[in-house]
Amino acid sequence: MADRKDSASAIAVPEDEESTPTPIPTPTSTPTSTPTPTPTPTPTPSNTLDSPVKQIQIEGLVVLKIIKHYQEEGQGNEVVQGVLLGLVVEDRLEITNCFPFPQHTEDDADFDEVQYQMEMMRSLRHVNIDHLHVGWYQSTYYGSFVSRALLDSQFSYQHAIEESVVLVYDPIKTAQGSLSLKAYRLTPKLMEICKEKDFTPEGLKKASIGFENMFEEVPIVIKNSHLINVLMWEMEQKSAVSDKQELLNLSSSNHLEKSLQLLMDRVDDMSQDIVKYNTFSRNVSKQQQQKHQYLQRRQQENTQRQTRGEPPLPEEDISKMFKPPQPPPRMDTLLIAGQINTYCQHINEFTSQNLAKMFMAEALQGHNVLKKS
């Protein structure tokens, strides 16, 4: 998916029927050819922070639309994205509808995304559907969503719409039997850093920003009408028994192998960043030694000139002579650390579930042996 331009936005749409709705920032597409660090750092519970959103209520229709969008346009590690619509009720964000961003490439020069958003908003308003933007969603490949692209996109949304969130849907984990849909927001500390654009090590250290407190996870509640609940109950009663037993499949080597491979790739990236930082530290130490030697030679020269009755050497700007080397970018390292932590969490959850299946299978096998004997 080609990169999209960010545009300013208002959280409310004018009530005048003839007014033109204002599109919101379009999220930057996340690279999928290589696993990126994102969306996950260990999320901080939102109720411990000064967040305007304490809970998210999602209609079941929205969840189905997100899943359908990936099934229709997502292939393997292809990322799909879309807009979330709804309203804010006190400290609860209600997501009632969504629409996808169409897949297109840089060759589609005639496609106007701003016009597309405006037409969608106008059409939804005409049929009396909630059309206020409250965030965006995207799919992820084995949890590879913690990236600079997601951070920049969510900052644009959250800066324009304070209550906005990003929903991250993991189709791989969902296929294992449990719906993986999580909502994230940038923490207030990280929002301040992004506003000031101070990503230096000193700025991040002063703000106490680490990979564990870059994002906050907001609890999600999926709500369905009573008619939908009855329909789902009837469908469950009619489902085949064999479909339910697929969740007990002990074959998991492929998923675990892929997760470990992605984890090793991130660890290699972290190792490269550590090498860069060590090189930076050596250069700083070497420059300090050179600066100290230069000052000593200058002091000795002034002492000799003083004994000969000559004037001292003219003052020179040491900072211009010894320019400090540029430190490596710190934010990228934090994102990589956050993605490593996300992979570790996913592997831990995955292995825990499989260990439970193995113990259950062992108990069933023992029961069958005793029954036959």
Short mmCIF file of C-alpha atoms in Angstrom, two decimals:
data_model
loop_
_atom_site.label_atom_id
_atom_site.label_comp_id
_atom_site.label_asym_id
_atom_site.label_seq_id
_atom_site.Cartn_x
_atom_site.Cartn_y
_atom_site.Cartn_z
CA MET A 1 0.00 0.00 0.00
CA ALA A 2 1.42 3.38 -0.92
CA ASP A 3 2.17 5.99 1.73
CA ARG A 4 -0.62 8.44 2.35
CA LYS A 5 -0.54 12.11 3.18
CA ASP A 6 -1.63 13.37 6.57
CA SER A 7 -4.25 16.10 6.67
CA ALA A 8 -5.72 18.20 9.46
CA SER A 9 -9.03 17.16 10.91
CA ALA A 10 -11.81 18.13 13.25
CA ILE A 11 -13.46 15.62 15.56
CA ALA A 12 -16.98 16.84 14.79
CA VAL A 13 -18.69 17.33 11.46
CA PRO A 14 -20.83 20.42 10.94
CA GLU A 15 -24.53 19.68 11.14
CA ASP A 16 -25.31 21.68 8.04
CA GLU A 17 -26.30 19.22 5.31
CA GLU A 18 -24.56 21.29 2.68
CA SER A 19 -21.29 21.53 4.58
CA THR A 20 -18.36 19.45 3.49
CA PRO A 21 -16.90 17.01 6.03
CA THR A 22 -13.23 17.30 6.78
CA PRO A 23 -11.14 14.15 6.26
CA ILE A 24 -8.84 12.98 9.00
CA PRO A 25 -5.17 12.02 8.78
CA THR A 26 -4.67 8.87 6.77
CA PRO A 27 -2.40 6.35 8.52
CA THR A 28 0.93 5.70 6.95
CA SER A 29 1.18 2.19 5.62
CA THR A 30 3.37 -0.16 7.59
CA PRO A 31 6.19 -1.95 5.75
CA THR A 32 5.48 -5.66 5.52
CA SER A 33 8.48 -6.98 3.61
CA THR A 34 10.49 -7.08 6.83
CA PRO A 35 9.14 -7.33 10.36
CA THR A 36 8.98 -3.94 12.01
CA PRO A 37 9.46 -3.08 15.66
CA THR A 38 5.22 -1.20 16.71
CA PRO A 39 2.52 -1.35 17.97
CA THR A 40 4.07 -4.45 21.08
CA PRO A 41 5.67 -2.77 23.93
CA THR A 42 4.15 -3.87 27.18
CA PRO A 43 0.94 -1.83 27.21
CA THR A 44 0.24 0.30 30.25
CA PRO A 45 -3.35 0.07 31.53
CA SER A 46 -5.15 3.23 30.48
CA ASN A 47 -6.90 3.69 33.80
CA THR A 48 -3.58 4.50 35.45
CA LEU A 49 -2.88 7.35 33.07
CA ASP A 50 -4.57 10.66 32.33
CA SER A 51 -6.43 9.30 29.31
CA PRO A 52 -9.79 10.61 28.07
CA VAL A 53 -10.76 7.05 27.06
CA LYS A 54 -11.07 4.37 29.74
CA GLN A 55 -12.98 1.75 27.75
CA ILE A 56 -13.84 0.92 24.16
CA GLN A 57 -17.16 -0.56 23.13
CA ILE A 58 -17.17 -2.13 19.67
CA GLU A 59 -20.17 -3.30 17.73
CA GLY A 60 -19.94 -6.88 16.49
CA LEU A 61 -20.54 -5.55 12.98
CA VAL A 62 -17.28 -3.59 13.13
CA VAL A 63 -15.31 -6.71 14.13
CA LEU A 64 -16.83 -8.68 11.25
CA LYS A 65 -16.03 -5.89 8.78
CA ILE A 66 -12.38 -5.80 9.88
CA ILE A 67 -12.06 -9.57 9.58
CA LYS A 68 -13.78 -9.54 6.19
CA HIS A 69 -11.52 -6.74 4.96
CA TYR A 70 -8.42 -8.79 5.70
CA GLN A 71 -9.88 -11.96 4.18
CA GLU A 72 -10.70 -10.13 0.95
CA GLU A 73 -7.59 -7.95 0.52
CA GLY A 74 -4.97 -9.21 2.96
CA GLN A 75 -2.60 -11.84 1.56
CA GLY A 76 -0.01 -13.25 3.96
CA ASN A 77 1.89 -10.32 5.45
CA GLU A 78 -0.10 -7.71 3.50
CA VAL A 79 -1.38 -4.99 5.85
CA VAL A 80 -4.94 -3.69 5.48
CA GLN A 81 -6.10 -0.44 7.06
CA GLY A 82 -9.32 1.46 7.53
CA VAL A 83 -11.18 4.20 9.40
CA LEU A 84 -13.16 3.74 12.63
CA LEU A 85 -16.38 5.67 13.14
CA GLY A 86 -18.41 6.22 16.27
CA LEU A 87 -18.89 8.60 19.17
CA VAL A 88 -17.58 9.38 22.64
CA VAL A 89 -19.85 8.92 25.67
CA GLU A 90 -18.16 10.27 28.81
CA ASP A 91 -14.97 8.17 29.15
CA ARG A 92 -16.20 5.39 26.83
CA LEU A 93 -15.41 5.30 23.13
CA GLU A 94 -18.16 3.59 21.14
CA ILE A 95 -17.09 2.28 17.72
CA THR A 96 -20.22 1.67 15.67
CA ASN A 97 -18.97 1.46 12.08
CA CYS A 98 -15.89 1.45 9.88
CA PHE A 99 -14.83 1.54 6.26
CA PRO A 100 -11.59 0.32 4.63
CA PHE A 101 -8.90 2.19 2.78
CA PRO A 102 -8.86 0.83 -0.77
CA GLN A 103 -5.74 -0.98 -1.91
CA HIS A 104 -3.77 1.01 -4.47
CA THR A 105 -0.18 1.62 -5.50
CA GLU A 106 1.88 4.66 -6.40
CA ASP A 107 0.98 4.07 -10.04
CA ASP A 108 -2.65 4.97 -9.30
CA ALA A 109 -2.08 8.68 -9.74
CA ASP A 110 -5.75 9.40 -10.44
CA PHE A 111 -6.91 8.11 -7.05
CA ASP A 112 -7.64 10.90 -4.56
CA GLU A 113 -7.77 9.57 -1.00
CA VAL A 114 -9.00 12.85 0.46
CA GLN A 115 -11.93 12.87 -1.95
CA TYR A 116 -12.59 9.21 -1.16
CA GLN A 117 -12.86 9.93 2.56
CA MET A 118 -15.12 12.91 1.97
CA GLU A 119 -17.45 10.88 -0.23
CA MET A 120 -17.63 8.06 2.32
CA MET A 121 -18.39 10.47 5.17
CA ARG A 122 -21.05 12.24 3.12
CA SER A 123 -22.68 8.96 2.14
CA LEU A 124 -22.76 7.69 5.73
CA ARG A 125 -24.24 10.94 6.95
CA HIS A 126 -27.03 10.77 4.38
CA VAL A 127 -28.14 7.33 5.63
CA ASN A 128 -28.01 8.50 9.26
CA ILE A 129 -24.98 6.41 10.30
CA ASP A 130 -22.37 7.63 12.77
CA HIS A 131 -19.75 9.37 10.67
CA LEU A 132 -17.42 10.90 13.27
CA HIS A 133 -13.85 9.64 13.05
CA VAL A 134 -12.63 8.05 16.27
CA GLY A 135 -9.49 6.29 15.04
CA TRP A 136 -8.24 3.71 12.57
CA TYR A 137 -7.46 0.03 12.36
CA GLN A 138 -4.84 -2.15 10.74
CA SER A 139 -3.96 -5.81 10.52
CA THR A 140 -0.65 -7.24 11.65
CA TYR A 141 1.53 -10.20 10.67
CA TYR A 142 2.53 -12.33 13.67
CA GLY A 143 2.30 -9.25 15.90
CA SER A 144 4.72 -7.14 13.80
CA PHE A 145 3.04 -3.78 14.25
CA VAL A 146 5.27 -1.76 16.60
CA SER A 147 6.85 0.54 14.05
CA ARG A 148 7.70 4.16 13.40
CA ALA A 149 4.94 4.26 10.77
CA LEU A 150 2.28 3.29 13.32
CA LEU A 151 3.68 5.74 15.87
CA ASP A 152 3.62 8.64 13.39
CA SER A 153 0.13 7.77 12.16
CA GLN A 154 -1.34 7.43 15.65
CA PHE A 155 0.29 10.70 16.69
CA SER A 156 -1.38 12.45 13.74
CA TYR A 157 -4.75 10.99 14.72
CA GLN A 158 -4.39 11.59 18.44
CA HIS A 159 -3.12 15.13 17.90
CA ALA A 160 -6.15 15.97 15.74
CA ILE A 161 -8.70 13.84 17.67
CA GLU A 162 -7.80 13.41 21.32
CA GLU A 163 -9.94 10.30 21.87
CA SER A 164 -8.75 8.40 18.78
CA VAL A 165 -7.35 4.87 19.05
CA VAL A 166 -5.77 2.32 16.75
CA LEU A 167 -7.20 -1.20 16.61
CA VAL A 168 -4.69 -3.93 15.77
CA TYR A 169 -6.13 -7.15 14.36
CA ASP A 170 -3.94 -10.25 14.28
CA PRO A 171 -5.41 -12.81 11.81
CA ILE A 172 -2.73 -15.44 12.57
CA LYS A 173 -3.55 -15.52 16.26
CA THR A 174 -7.28 -15.36 15.54
CA ALA A 175 -6.96 -18.46 13.36
CA GLN A 176 -5.68 -20.32 16.43
CA GLY A 177 -9.09 -20.02 18.05
CA SER A 178 -9.10 -16.73 19.98
CA LEU A 179 -9.98 -13.31 18.57
CA SER A 180 -6.91 -11.04 18.70
CA LEU A 181 -8.13 -7.44 18.57
CA LYS A 182 -6.41 -4.86 20.75
CA ALA A 183 -6.71 -1.09 21.06
CA TYR A 184 -3.73 1.19 21.68
CA ARG A 185 -3.08 4.85 22.31
CA LEU A 186 0.10 6.86 22.73
CA THR A 187 0.86 7.76 26.33
CA PRO A 188 0.76 11.46 27.31
CA LYS A 189 4.53 11.47 27.82
CA LEU A 190 5.17 10.16 24.31
CA MET A 191 2.66 12.65 22.87
CA GLU A 192 4.65 15.51 24.39
CA ILE A 193 7.90 14.12 22.99
CA CYS A 194 6.35 13.79 19.52
CA LYS A 195 4.98 17.34 19.67
CA GLU A 196 8.40 18.71 20.56
CA LYS A 197 10.12 16.30 18.12
CA ASP A 198 12.87 15.81 20.67
CA PHE A 199 13.95 12.20 20.11
CA THR A 200 17.47 12.69 21.44
CA PRO A 201 18.69 10.34 24.18
CA GLU A 202 18.68 13.27 26.62
CA GLY A 203 15.10 14.21 25.77
CA LEU A 204 13.81 10.66 26.09
CA LYS A 205 15.69 10.16 29.35
CA LYS A 206 14.33 13.42 30.76
CA ALA A 207 10.77 12.35 29.92
CA SER A 208 11.40 8.84 31.33
CA ILE A 209 10.29 7.22 28.07
CA GLY A 210 10.96 3.51 27.72
CA PHE A 211 9.57 0.82 25.46
CA GLU A 212 7.25 -0.31 28.25
CA ASN A 213 5.44 3.04 28.55
CA MET A 214 5.21 4.20 24.95
CA PHE A 215 1.76 2.75 24.30
CA GLU A 216 -1.23 2.20 26.56
CA GLU A 217 -3.72 -0.57 25.93
CA VAL A 218 -7.40 0.27 26.34
CA PRO A 219 -9.79 -2.55 27.36
CA ILE A 220 -12.27 -3.61 24.68
CA VAL A 221 -15.87 -4.77 25.11
CA ILE A 222 -17.68 -6.26 22.09
CA LYS A 223 -21.40 -5.52 22.14
CA ASN A 224 -24.12 -7.21 20.08
CA SER A 225 -27.84 -6.73 19.93
CA HIS A 226 -30.11 -9.41 21.38
CA LEU A 227 -31.12 -10.58 17.88
CA ILE A 228 -27.48 -11.07 16.89
CA ASN A 229 -26.80 -13.01 20.10
CA VAL A 230 -29.73 -15.32 19.34
CA LEU A 231 -28.48 -15.82 15.78
CA MET A 232 -24.98 -16.67 17.00
CA TRP A 233 -26.42 -19.14 19.51
CA GLU A 234 -28.39 -20.89 16.75
CA MET A 235 -25.33 -21.00 14.49
CA GLU A 236 -23.26 -22.52 17.30
CA GLN A 237 -25.87 -25.23 17.83
CA LYS A 238 -25.82 -26.09 14.12
CA SER A 239 -22.02 -26.10 13.79
CA ALA A 240 -20.29 -29.42 13.20
CA VAL A 241 -18.49 -31.10 16.10
CA SER A 242 -15.34 -31.56 14.03
CA ASP A 243 -14.98 -27.79 13.62
CA LYS A 244 -14.92 -27.30 17.38
CA GLN A 245 -12.25 -29.98 17.84
CA GLU A 246 -9.83 -28.18 15.50
CA LEU A 247 -8.88 -25.95 18.42
CA LEU A 248 -7.30 -28.99 20.10
CA ASN A 249 -4.83 -29.52 17.25
CA LEU A 250 -1.37 -30.10 18.72
CA SER A 251 0.47 -29.19 15.51
CA SER A 252 2.03 -25.78 16.25
CA SER A 253 5.62 -26.00 15.04
CA ASN A 254 5.05 -23.76 12.00
CA HIS A 255 3.62 -20.84 13.99
CA LEU A 256 6.20 -21.16 16.74
CA GLU A 257 9.03 -21.37 14.22
CA LYS A 258 7.85 -18.24 12.41
CA SER A 259 7.49 -16.30 15.64
CA LEU A 260 10.99 -17.30 16.75
CA GLN A 261 12.39 -16.31 13.35
CA LEU A 262 10.83 -12.85 13.61
CA LEU A 263 12.14 -12.55 17.16
CA MET A 264 15.67 -13.40 16.02
CA ASP A 265 15.45 -10.79 13.26
CA ARG A 266 14.53 -8.13 15.81
CA VAL A 267 17.32 -9.26 18.14
CA ASP A 268 19.77 -8.92 15.23
CA ASP A 269 18.52 -5.37 14.64
CA MET A 270 18.96 -4.60 18.32
CA SER A 271 22.48 -6.01 18.18
CA GLN A 272 23.32 -3.70 15.27
CA ASP A 273 22.00 -0.71 17.22
CA ILE A 274 24.14 -1.72 20.20
CA VAL A 275 27.20 -1.85 17.93
CA LYS A 276 26.36 1.65 16.65
CA TYR A 277 26.03 2.94 20.20
CA ASN A 278 29.32 1.35 21.27
CA THR A 279 31.01 2.97 18.26
CA PHE A 280 29.50 6.31 19.27
CA SER A 281 30.74 5.89 22.86
CA ARG A 282 34.27 5.09 21.65
CA ASN A 283 34.27 8.14 19.37
CA VAL A 284 33.13 10.37 22.23
CA SER A 285 35.82 8.97 24.53
CA LYS A 286 38.48 9.37 21.84
CA GLN A 287 37.44 12.96 21.19
CA GLN A 288 37.55 13.77 24.90
CA GLN A 289 41.11 12.43 25.07
CA GLN A 290 42.13 14.49 22.05
CA LYS A 291 40.55 17.56 23.58
CA HIS A 292 42.32 17.00 26.89
CA GLN A 293 45.70 16.50 25.13
CA TYR A 294 45.18 19.65 23.10
CA LEU A 295 44.45 21.70 26.23
CA GLN A 296 47.55 20.31 27.95
CA ARG A 297 49.78 21.17 24.98
CA ARG A 298 48.29 24.64 24.84
CA GLN A 299 48.88 25.16 28.55
CA GLN A 300 52.50 24.04 28.23
CA GLU A 301 53.01 26.34 25.24
CA ASN A 302 51.61 29.32 27.16
CA THR A 303 53.90 28.53 30.10
CA GLN A 304 56.95 28.51 27.81
CA ARG A 305 55.87 31.71 26.11
CA GLN A 306 55.41 33.35 29.50
CA THR A 307 58.98 32.44 30.54
CA ARG A 308 60.27 33.96 27.28
CA GLY A 309 58.24 37.10 27.90
CA GLU A 310 55.95 36.50 24.94
CA PRO A 311 52.17 37.02 24.99
CA PRO A 312 49.99 33.90 25.44
CA LEU A 313 48.29 32.19 22.54
CA PRO A 314 44.99 33.74 21.42
CA GLU A 315 41.78 32.21 22.74
CA GLU A 316 40.11 29.65 20.45
CA ASP A 317 36.64 28.13 20.41
CA ILE A 318 37.23 24.55 21.48
CA SER A 319 33.67 23.50 20.63
CA LYS A 320 34.23 24.37 16.96
CA MET A 321 37.50 22.50 16.82
CA PHE A 322 36.07 19.37 18.45
CA LYS A 323 32.49 18.94 17.29
CA PRO A 324 30.73 16.18 19.25
CA PRO A 325 29.67 13.17 17.14
CA GLN A 326 25.96 12.70 16.48
CA PRO A 327 24.38 10.08 18.75
CA PRO A 328 22.46 7.22 17.07
CA PRO A 329 18.65 7.60 16.97
CA ARG A 330 17.14 6.43 20.23
CA MET A 331 13.50 6.14 19.20
CA ASP A 332 14.16 3.36 16.69
CA THR A 333 15.94 1.36 19.38
CA LEU A 334 12.97 1.75 21.73
CA LEU A 335 10.59 0.56 19.04
CA ILE A 336 12.75 -2.49 18.35
CA ALA A 337 12.83 -3.26 22.08
CA GLY A 338 9.05 -2.91 22.20
CA GLN A 339 8.60 -5.28 19.25
CA ILE A 340 10.93 -7.82 20.87
CA ASN A 341 8.83 -7.64 24.01
CA THR A 342 5.68 -8.18 21.92
CA TYR A 343 7.13 -11.27 20.24
CA CYS A 344 8.14 -12.67 23.63
CA GLN A 345 4.62 -12.15 24.96
CA HIS A 346 3.06 -13.86 21.93
CA ILE A 347 5.46 -16.81 22.17
CA ASN A 348 4.74 -17.12 25.89
CA GLU A 349 0.97 -17.13 25.32
CA PHE A 350 1.28 -19.54 22.41
CA THR A 351 3.45 -22.04 24.26
CA SER A 352 1.24 -21.83 27.36
CA GLN A 353 -1.82 -22.77 25.32
CA ASN A 354 -0.02 -25.65 23.64
CA LEU A 355 1.32 -26.96 26.94
CA ALA A 356 -2.24 -26.98 28.26
CA LYS A 357 -3.35 -28.95 25.18
CA MET A 358 -0.54 -31.47 25.66
CA PHE A 359 -1.43 -32.06 29.33
CA MET A 360 -5.09 -32.43 28.35
CA ALA A 361 -4.18 -34.90 25.59
CA GLU A 362 -2.02 -36.87 28.06
CA ALA A 363 -4.92 -37.07 30.52
CA LEU A 364 -7.34 -38.21 27.80
CA GLN A 365 -4.89 -40.84 26.58
CA GLY A 366 -4.42 -42.15 30.11
CA HIS A 367 -8.17 -42.29 30.60
CA ASN A 368 -8.60 -44.29 27.38
CA VAL A 369 -5.88 -46.75 28.43
CA LEU A 370 -7.54 -47.34 31.79
CA LYS A 371 -10.92 -47.73 30.11
CA LYS A 372 -9.62 -50.39 27.70
CA SER A 373 -7.83 -52.27 30.48
#
